[in-house]
Tab-separated table of C-alpha atoms in Angstrom:
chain	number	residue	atom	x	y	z
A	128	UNK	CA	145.046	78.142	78.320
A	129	UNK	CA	141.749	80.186	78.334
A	130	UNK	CA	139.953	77.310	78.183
A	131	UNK	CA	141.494	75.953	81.749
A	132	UNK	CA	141.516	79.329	83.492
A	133	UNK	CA	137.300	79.288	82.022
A	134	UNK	CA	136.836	76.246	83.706
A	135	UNK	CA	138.725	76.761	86.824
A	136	UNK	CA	137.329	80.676	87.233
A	137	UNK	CA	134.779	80.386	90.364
A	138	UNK	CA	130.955	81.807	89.457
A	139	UNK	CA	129.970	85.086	91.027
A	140	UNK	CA	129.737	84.623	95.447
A	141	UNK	CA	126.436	85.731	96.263
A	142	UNK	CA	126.571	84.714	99.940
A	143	UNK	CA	127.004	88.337	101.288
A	144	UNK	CA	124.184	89.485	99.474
A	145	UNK	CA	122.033	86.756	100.399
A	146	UNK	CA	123.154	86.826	104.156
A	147	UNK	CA	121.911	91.050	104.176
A	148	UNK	CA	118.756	90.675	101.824
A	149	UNK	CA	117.657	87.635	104.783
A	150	UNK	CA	118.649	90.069	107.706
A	151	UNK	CA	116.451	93.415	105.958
A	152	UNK	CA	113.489	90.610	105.842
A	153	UNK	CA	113.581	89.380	109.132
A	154	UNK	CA	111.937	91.798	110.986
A	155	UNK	CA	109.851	92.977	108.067
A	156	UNK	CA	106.715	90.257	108.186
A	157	UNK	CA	106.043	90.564	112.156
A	158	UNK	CA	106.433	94.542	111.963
A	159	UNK	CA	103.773	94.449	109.076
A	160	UNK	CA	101.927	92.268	111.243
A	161	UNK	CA	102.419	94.578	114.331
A	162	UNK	CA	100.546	97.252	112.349
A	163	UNK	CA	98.070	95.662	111.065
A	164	UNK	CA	96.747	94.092	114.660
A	165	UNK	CA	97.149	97.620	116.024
A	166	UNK	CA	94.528	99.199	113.022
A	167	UNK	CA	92.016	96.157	112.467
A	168	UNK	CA	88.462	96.608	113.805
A	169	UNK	CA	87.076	94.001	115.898
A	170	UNK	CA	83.691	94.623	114.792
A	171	UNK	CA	82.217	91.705	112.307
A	172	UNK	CA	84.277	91.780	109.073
A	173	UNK	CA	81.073	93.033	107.310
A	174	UNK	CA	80.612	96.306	109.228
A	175	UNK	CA	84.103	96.959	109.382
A	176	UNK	CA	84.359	97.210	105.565
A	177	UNK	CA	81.400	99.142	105.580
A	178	UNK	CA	82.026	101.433	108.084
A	179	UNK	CA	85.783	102.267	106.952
A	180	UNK	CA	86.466	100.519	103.957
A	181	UNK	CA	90.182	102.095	103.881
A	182	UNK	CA	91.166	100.931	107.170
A	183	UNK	CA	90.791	97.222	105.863
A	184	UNK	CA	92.406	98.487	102.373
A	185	UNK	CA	95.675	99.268	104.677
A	186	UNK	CA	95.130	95.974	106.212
A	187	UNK	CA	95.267	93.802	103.731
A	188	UNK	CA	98.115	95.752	102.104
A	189	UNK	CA	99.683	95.156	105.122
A	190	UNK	CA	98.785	91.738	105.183
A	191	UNK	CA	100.046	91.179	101.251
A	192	UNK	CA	103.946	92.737	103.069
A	193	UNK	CA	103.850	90.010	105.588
A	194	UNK	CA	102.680	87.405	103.253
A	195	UNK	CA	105.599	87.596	101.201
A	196	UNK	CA	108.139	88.698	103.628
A	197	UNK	CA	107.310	85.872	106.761
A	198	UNK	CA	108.561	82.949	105.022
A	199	UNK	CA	111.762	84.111	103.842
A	200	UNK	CA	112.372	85.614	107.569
A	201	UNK	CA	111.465	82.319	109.598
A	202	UNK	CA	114.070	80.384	106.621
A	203	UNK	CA	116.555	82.768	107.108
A	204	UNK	CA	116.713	82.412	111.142
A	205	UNK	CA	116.296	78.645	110.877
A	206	UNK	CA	119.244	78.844	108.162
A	207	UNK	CA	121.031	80.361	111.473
A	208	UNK	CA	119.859	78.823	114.379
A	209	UNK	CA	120.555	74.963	112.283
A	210	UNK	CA	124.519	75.025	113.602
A	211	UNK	CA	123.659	75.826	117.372
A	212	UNK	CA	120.662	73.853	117.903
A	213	UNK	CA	120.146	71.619	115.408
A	214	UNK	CA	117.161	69.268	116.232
A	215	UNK	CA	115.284	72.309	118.042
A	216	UNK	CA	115.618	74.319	114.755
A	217	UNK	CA	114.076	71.263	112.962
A	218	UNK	CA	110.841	71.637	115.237
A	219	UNK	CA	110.939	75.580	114.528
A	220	UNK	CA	110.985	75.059	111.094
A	221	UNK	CA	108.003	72.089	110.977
A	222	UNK	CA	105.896	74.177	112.885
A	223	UNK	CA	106.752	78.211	111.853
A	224	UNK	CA	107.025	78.027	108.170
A	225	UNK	CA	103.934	76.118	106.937
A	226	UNK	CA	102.353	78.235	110.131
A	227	UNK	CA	103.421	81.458	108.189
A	228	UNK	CA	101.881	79.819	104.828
A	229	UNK	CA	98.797	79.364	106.035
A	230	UNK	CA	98.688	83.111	106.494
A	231	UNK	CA	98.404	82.980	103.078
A	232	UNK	CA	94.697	81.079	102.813
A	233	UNK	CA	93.673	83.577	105.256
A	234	UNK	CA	94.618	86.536	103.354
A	235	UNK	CA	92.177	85.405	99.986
A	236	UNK	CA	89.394	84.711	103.004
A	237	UNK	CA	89.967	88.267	104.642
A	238	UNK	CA	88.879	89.823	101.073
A	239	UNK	CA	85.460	88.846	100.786
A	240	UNK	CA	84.012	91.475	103.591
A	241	UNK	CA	85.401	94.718	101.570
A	242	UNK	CA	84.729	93.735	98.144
A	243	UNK	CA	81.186	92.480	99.006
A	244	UNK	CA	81.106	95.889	100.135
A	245	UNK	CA	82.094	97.614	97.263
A	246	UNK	CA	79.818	95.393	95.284
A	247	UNK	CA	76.873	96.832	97.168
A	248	UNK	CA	75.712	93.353	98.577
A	249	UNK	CA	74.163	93.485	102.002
A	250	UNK	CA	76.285	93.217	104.714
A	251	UNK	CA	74.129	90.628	106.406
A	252	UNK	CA	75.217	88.420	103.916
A	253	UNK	CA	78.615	89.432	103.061
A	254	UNK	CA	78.545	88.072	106.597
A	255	UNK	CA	77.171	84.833	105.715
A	256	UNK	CA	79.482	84.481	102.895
A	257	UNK	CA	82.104	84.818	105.056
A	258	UNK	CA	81.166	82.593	108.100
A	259	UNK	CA	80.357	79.842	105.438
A	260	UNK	CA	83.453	80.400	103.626
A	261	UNK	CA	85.383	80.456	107.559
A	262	UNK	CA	83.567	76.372	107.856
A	263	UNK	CA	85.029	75.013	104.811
A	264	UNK	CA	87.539	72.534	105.274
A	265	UNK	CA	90.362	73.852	103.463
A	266	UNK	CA	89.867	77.083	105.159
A	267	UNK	CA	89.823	75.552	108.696
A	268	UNK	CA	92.945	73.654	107.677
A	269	UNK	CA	94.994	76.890	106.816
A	270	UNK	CA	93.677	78.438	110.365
A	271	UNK	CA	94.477	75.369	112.012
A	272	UNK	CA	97.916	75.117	110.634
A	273	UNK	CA	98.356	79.047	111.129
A	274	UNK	CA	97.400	79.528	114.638
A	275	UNK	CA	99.414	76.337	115.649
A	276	UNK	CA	102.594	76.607	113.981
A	277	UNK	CA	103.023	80.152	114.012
A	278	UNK	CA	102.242	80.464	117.605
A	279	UNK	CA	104.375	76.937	118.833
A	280	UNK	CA	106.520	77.995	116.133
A	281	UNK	CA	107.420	81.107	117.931
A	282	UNK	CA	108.205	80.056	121.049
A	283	UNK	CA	110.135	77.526	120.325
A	284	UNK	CA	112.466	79.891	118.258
A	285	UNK	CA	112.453	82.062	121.432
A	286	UNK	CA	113.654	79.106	123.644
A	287	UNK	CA	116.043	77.566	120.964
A	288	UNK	CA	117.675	81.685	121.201
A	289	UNK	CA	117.630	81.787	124.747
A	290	UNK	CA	119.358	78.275	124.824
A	291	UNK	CA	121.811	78.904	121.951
A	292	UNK	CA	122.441	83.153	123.400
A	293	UNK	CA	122.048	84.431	120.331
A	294	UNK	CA	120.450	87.686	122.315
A	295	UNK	CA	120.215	88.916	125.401
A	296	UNK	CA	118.154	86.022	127.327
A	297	UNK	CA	115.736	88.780	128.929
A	298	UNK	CA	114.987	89.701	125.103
A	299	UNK	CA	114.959	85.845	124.012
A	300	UNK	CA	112.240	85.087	126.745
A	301	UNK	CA	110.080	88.097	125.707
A	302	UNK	CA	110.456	86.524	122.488
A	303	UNK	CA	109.006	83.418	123.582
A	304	UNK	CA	105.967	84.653	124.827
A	305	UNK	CA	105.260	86.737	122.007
A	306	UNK	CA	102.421	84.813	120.575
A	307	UNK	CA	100.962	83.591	123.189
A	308	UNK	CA	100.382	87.624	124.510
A	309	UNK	CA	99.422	87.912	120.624
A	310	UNK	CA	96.614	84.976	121.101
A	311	UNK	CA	95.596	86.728	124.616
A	312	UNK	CA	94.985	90.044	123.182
A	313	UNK	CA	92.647	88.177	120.122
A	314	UNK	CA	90.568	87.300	123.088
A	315	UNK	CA	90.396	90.672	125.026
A	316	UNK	CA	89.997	92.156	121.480
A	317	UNK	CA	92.752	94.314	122.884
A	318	UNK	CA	94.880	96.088	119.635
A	319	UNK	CA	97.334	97.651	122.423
A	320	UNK	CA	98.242	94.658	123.461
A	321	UNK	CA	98.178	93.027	119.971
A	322	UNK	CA	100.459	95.708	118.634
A	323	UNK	CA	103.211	94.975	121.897
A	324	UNK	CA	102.902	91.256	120.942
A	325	UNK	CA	103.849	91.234	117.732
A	326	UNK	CA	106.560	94.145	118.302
A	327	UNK	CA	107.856	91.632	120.590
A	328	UNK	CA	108.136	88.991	117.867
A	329	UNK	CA	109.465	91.564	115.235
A	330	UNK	CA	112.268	92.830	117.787
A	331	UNK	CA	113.258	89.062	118.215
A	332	UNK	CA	113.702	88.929	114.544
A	333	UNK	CA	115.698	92.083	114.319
A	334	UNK	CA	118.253	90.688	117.459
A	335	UNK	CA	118.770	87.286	115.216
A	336	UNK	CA	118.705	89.626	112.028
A	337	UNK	CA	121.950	91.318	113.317
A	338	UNK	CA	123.439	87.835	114.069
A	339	UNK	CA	122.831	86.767	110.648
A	340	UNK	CA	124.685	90.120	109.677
A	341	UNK	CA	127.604	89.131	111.625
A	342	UNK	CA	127.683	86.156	110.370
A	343	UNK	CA	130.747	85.521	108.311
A	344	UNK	CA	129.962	84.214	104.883
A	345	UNK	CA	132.165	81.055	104.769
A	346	UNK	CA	129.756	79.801	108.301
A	347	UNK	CA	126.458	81.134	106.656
A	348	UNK	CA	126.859	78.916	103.413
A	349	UNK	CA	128.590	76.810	101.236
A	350	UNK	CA	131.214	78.724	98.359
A	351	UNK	CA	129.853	78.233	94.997
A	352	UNK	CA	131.485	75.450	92.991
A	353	UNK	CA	134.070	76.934	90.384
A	354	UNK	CA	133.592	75.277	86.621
A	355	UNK	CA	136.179	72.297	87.326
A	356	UNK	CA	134.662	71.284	91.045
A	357	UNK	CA	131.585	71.489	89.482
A	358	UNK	CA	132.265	69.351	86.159
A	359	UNK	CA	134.068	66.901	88.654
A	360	UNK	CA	130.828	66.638	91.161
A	361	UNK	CA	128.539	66.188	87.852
A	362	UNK	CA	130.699	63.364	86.582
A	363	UNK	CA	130.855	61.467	89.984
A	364	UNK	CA	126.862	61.611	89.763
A	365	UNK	CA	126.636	60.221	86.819
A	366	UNK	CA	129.124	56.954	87.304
């Protein structure tokens, strides 16, 4: 009798505490990104370090937050969106994801300005180093992949939100253009506007957060198997 009520006992539900651990992420990468635009120098990475090595400490500490914390947020609102717009969410996720691990590349590059620094090397080439490290091909292939997919990435997400409601449609548009006001205020060197764009993004990711919170369980995944269902699935594998 213990032996059937063992096998038939269902294993511990961790939906809910999936479903709220995705929805405190969300948010967290762009907002970590937000501050990080708003405090990096736009001076060569070489006299930046130099002239305030702790500003570019904070920056890539803040850059390390959003490393880890992007790529769970853009799964989580793809593991939404997938139900109300199902072949759009397959275009978010191709592009945003491996756009959000490319960050990653970027991050290793972005080091070699302050330690150079620390290391007492001259900054004119720490600079060098780092331009010649910028032309490699791997390194233009994680830019490359960055820039587009985050960027397309975005704006798709915003348009597959606006399309699906899942937030206010004024909100959902501003969410679209996010990263393109992000790319225009790289080329005005503008941190202002840098820090609005990506507060944009991260307030997009907070409104699908709080849909992902209301989210019943039994629509935002499967039930784990209990011991029988799952001795049952294994056997009709195997034959």
């Amino acid at each position: 009798m213990s032996v059937t009520a063992g096998a038939t006992r269902a294993r511990r539900d961790t939906r809910r505490f999936s479903r709220i651990a995705a929805a405190v992420l969300m948010p967290v990468g762009p907002l970590a990104v937000a501050l990080l635009r708003f405090i990096i120098p736009f001076d060569p990475p070489a006299v930046a370090a130099a002239a305030d090595p702790a500003r570019l400490e904070v920056v890539m500490a803040l850059g390390a937050v959003a490393t880890f914390t992007l790529v769970p947020g853009a799964y989580a609102a793809v593991h939404l969106t997938r139900r109300y717009q199902p072949v759009l969410t397959v275009w978010v996720a191709a592009l945003l994801i491996p756009g959000y691990l490319g960050l990653a590349g970027l991050a290793v590059v972005d080091g070699i300005a302050p330690a150079g620094v620390r290391r007492g090397v001259d900054p004119a080439a720490v600079t060098a180093i780092y331009d010649g490290v910028g032309e490699l091909a791997t390194v233009t292939v994680f830019f490359g992949v960055f820039l587009i997919g985050h960027i397309l990435g975005t704006v798709l997400l915003g348009i597959l939100s606006f399309r699906a409601r899942l937030m206010p449609r004024a909100f959902a548009l501003l969410f679209a253009v996010s990263q393109p006001l992000h790319l225009t205020a790289v080329m005005l060197a503008n941190n202002w506007l840098d820090l609005l764009a990506w507060s944009l993004t991260a307030a997009g990711m907070a409104f699908l957060a709080l849909r992902v919170l209301r989210t019943p369980d039994e629509e935002w995944d499967l039930p784990p198997l209990t011991g029988r269902t799952s001795e049952r699935a294994s056997h009709a594998v195997r034959s």
